[in-house]
Amino acid sequence: MGSKLKYSSEAQGLRDKKVKDLMVDNKRRLVEVPYTASLAHTMSALVANKVVAVPVAAPPGHWIGAGGSMILEADKQTGAVRKHYIGMVTMLDILAHIADADNDDDVEMMINGGDHHSDCYNNKLDKKMSVEVSSIIGHCLEGLSLWTLNPNTSQMNNVSGVELVESASSYKMLTQMDLLVFLKQHDFELNTITSKSITELGAITDTVFAISDRTKVIDAIKSMRMGLLNAVPIIQSQDTLEEDPKQLINGRGRKIIGTFSATDLRGCHLSSMQTWLPLTALEFTEAISTSPLFQSNNSAEPPKREIVACGIESTLAQVIEKAVTNYVHRVWVVDSNGLLRGLVSLTDIIRVLRLSLLS
């Protein structure tokens, strides 16, 4: 009883925190694109701002927002509605649209267009990238997730705190990583929970879909879209197994040698698309490390691609530290031989923290 009272007392301060407390240090402006923007323009905005998703804005009164939402921006003085946010578009949406060619011959042309300035190749790619961004909203699940939170909403509120209808003079983006960074800063209030192992807390997702070191980028993108995944581990292929490199593979118990994620696609400039699509996903992750988007300003050397992983007995605090320090959205769980046993995503971390605080 004594320990439970102590735990409740330590956590009470965190329960009373509001959403606005998470945004104190958030000075980032909301990056958005108009519904008429081309995919080429949208990709440029993603790359320039080093983000992997942007909301899409349209004139009010002409659209049904993603998931039936009605998220409006109104003039602060007059209250007149200026725009309606109709959904989200991610880098994965755009790449999936490119990869989803009309037929196998088109895919082959995208990959093996010959001369980079081939008219046929350029025409097909230009056609793909000239469509309006509004036409691909919802191709991936995240694009249908659009809602707002009032700044005075408690962090421990139930789903009723989420608003599908909202009008405000301005908005900011709140991400899972923002929440995790905040919770890491308040680890002393959560130590009773975060000092426990991820196994004890039930934070590990056992099912791991993977791609092999033979999977090409274009096939990896298609597989991720079909599986509604933002990242997949790259596992070592085995000659003794008959595996289709174009399909997702059960990665549990396999050797992990890399990670292919939507975040990596931030560096996928349109001009380099033809060069990167025929690479294997493993070759791509090695090549992308030379992109200026992934290099430190203080180092001329490309960063070493690290596999962000933990053991099954790692504490939740250790996993949070790895996720925040490496700015990744999942940590792979491996055994002593480096074989995959599962993963812990940011969603898993937030889920077990919330359940523990409410218990």
mmCIF file of N, CA and C in Angstrom, residues 6 19 28 42 48 70 75 82 90 133 144 153 167 183 194 203 220 246 253 255 266 284 290 297 316 338-339 343 355:
data_model
loop_
_atom_site.group_PDB
_atom_site.id
_atom_site.type_symbol
_atom_site.label_atom_id
_atom_site.label_comp_id
_atom_site.label_asym_id
_atom_site.label_seq_id
_atom_site.Cartn_x
_atom_site.Cartn_y
_atom_site.Cartn_z
ATOM 1 N N LYS A 6 2.993 6.067 -2.798
ATOM 2 C CA LYS A 6 4.159 6.823 -3.235
ATOM 3 C C LYS A 6 4.133 6.987 -4.748
ATOM 4 N N VAL A 19 -1.720 19.778 -22.449
ATOM 5 C CA VAL A 19 -1.091 19.668 -23.754
ATOM 6 C C VAL A 19 -0.190 20.867 -24.032
ATOM 7 N N ARG A 28 8.465 25.574 -33.807
ATOM 8 C CA ARG A 28 8.345 25.265 -35.228
ATOM 9 C C ARG A 28 7.017 25.770 -35.783
ATOM 10 N N THR A 42 5.061 19.212 -53.245
ATOM 11 C CA THR A 42 4.902 18.665 -51.895
ATOM 12 C C THR A 42 6.175 17.953 -51.446
ATOM 13 N N ALA A 48 12.772 20.119 -47.960
ATOM 14 C CA ALA A 48 13.316 21.399 -47.495
ATOM 15 C C ALA A 48 13.129 21.590 -45.995
ATOM 16 N N MET A 70 -13.450 18.304 -39.299
ATOM 17 C CA MET A 70 -13.682 19.661 -39.783
ATOM 18 C C MET A 70 -12.726 20.577 -39.017
ATOM 19 N N ASP A 75 -9.837 33.661 -38.972
ATOM 20 C CA ASP A 75 -9.206 34.927 -38.628
ATOM 21 C C ASP A 75 -9.429 35.229 -37.149
ATOM 22 N N ARG A 82 -10.721 30.806 -42.965
ATOM 23 C CA ARG A 82 -9.795 31.009 -44.078
ATOM 24 C C ARG A 82 -9.448 29.713 -44.797
ATOM 25 N N THR A 90 2.117 11.972 -46.527
ATOM 26 C CA THR A 90 3.454 11.615 -46.071
ATOM 27 C C THR A 90 4.372 11.329 -47.262
ATOM 28 N N VAL A 133 -1.916 17.021 -54.892
ATOM 29 C CA VAL A 133 -1.668 16.263 -53.667
ATOM 30 C C VAL A 133 -2.963 15.753 -53.044
ATOM 31 N N LEU A 144 -5.412 9.571 -43.066
ATOM 32 C CA LEU A 144 -6.790 9.681 -42.599
ATOM 33 C C LEU A 144 -6.869 10.021 -41.116
ATOM 34 N N THR A 153 -6.216 20.630 -22.663
ATOM 35 C CA THR A 153 -6.566 19.235 -22.439
ATOM 36 C C THR A 153 -5.495 18.566 -21.591
ATOM 37 N N SER A 167 -12.098 25.134 -34.754
ATOM 38 C CA SER A 167 -11.758 26.349 -35.472
ATOM 39 C C SER A 167 -10.833 27.171 -34.597
ATOM 40 N N LEU A 183 8.263 13.401 -21.786
ATOM 41 C CA LEU A 183 8.220 12.385 -20.736
ATOM 42 C C LEU A 183 9.635 12.008 -20.281
ATOM 43 N N THR A 194 9.291 3.304 -15.515
ATOM 44 C CA THR A 194 10.316 3.173 -16.551
ATOM 45 C C THR A 194 11.505 2.312 -16.115
ATOM 46 N N ALA A 203 5.464 -4.316 -23.308
ATOM 47 C CA ALA A 203 5.648 -3.278 -24.330
ATOM 48 C C ALA A 203 6.113 -3.821 -25.672
ATOM 49 N N ALA A 220 10.136 -2.556 -51.630
ATOM 50 C CA ALA A 220 10.018 -2.263 -50.200
ATOM 51 C C ALA A 220 8.912 -1.246 -49.955
ATOM 52 N N LYS A 246 10.086 -9.594 -53.072
ATOM 53 C CA LYS A 246 9.083 -8.550 -53.297
ATOM 54 C C LYS A 246 7.989 -8.557 -52.230
ATOM 55 N N GLY A 253 13.278 -14.114 -35.266
ATOM 56 C CA GLY A 253 14.309 -15.128 -35.231
ATOM 57 C C GLY A 253 15.353 -14.998 -36.331
ATOM 58 N N LYS A 255 18.388 -12.602 -38.516
ATOM 59 C CA LYS A 255 19.459 -11.647 -38.254
ATOM 60 C C LYS A 255 19.130 -10.301 -38.884
ATOM 61 N N ARG A 266 13.155 11.089 -46.692
ATOM 62 C CA ARG A 266 13.252 12.552 -46.717
ATOM 63 C C ARG A 266 14.320 13.006 -47.699
ATOM 64 N N PHE A 284 20.346 1.354 -50.504
ATOM 65 C CA PHE A 284 19.764 2.688 -50.380
ATOM 66 C C PHE A 284 20.086 3.314 -49.027
ATOM 67 N N THR A 290 25.052 9.581 -47.157
ATOM 68 C CA THR A 290 25.907 10.636 -47.710
ATOM 69 C C THR A 290 25.119 11.901 -48.037
ATOM 70 N N ASN A 297 26.728 18.892 -39.186
ATOM 71 C CA ASN A 297 27.467 20.058 -39.665
ATOM 72 C C ASN A 297 28.910 20.061 -39.176
ATOM 73 N N LEU A 316 12.310 0.159 -19.728
ATOM 74 C CA LEU A 316 11.593 1.110 -20.574
ATOM 75 C C LEU A 316 12.384 2.409 -20.692
ATOM 76 N N GLY A 338 21.735 -11.347 -31.688
ATOM 77 C CA GLY A 338 21.337 -10.347 -32.670
ATOM 78 C C GLY A 338 20.161 -10.760 -33.529
ATOM 79 N N LEU A 339 19.411 -11.766 -33.067
ATOM 80 C CA LEU A 339 18.239 -12.223 -33.808
ATOM 81 C C LEU A 339 16.993 -11.489 -33.332
ATOM 82 N N LEU A 343 9.633 -5.730 -31.507
ATOM 83 C CA LEU A 343 9.944 -4.305 -31.572
ATOM 84 C C LEU A 343 9.136 -3.568 -30.516
ATOM 85 N N LEU A 355 -1.333 3.183 -19.486
ATOM 86 C CA LEU A 355 -2.014 2.139 -18.717
ATOM 87 C C LEU A 355 -1.476 2.070 -17.290
#
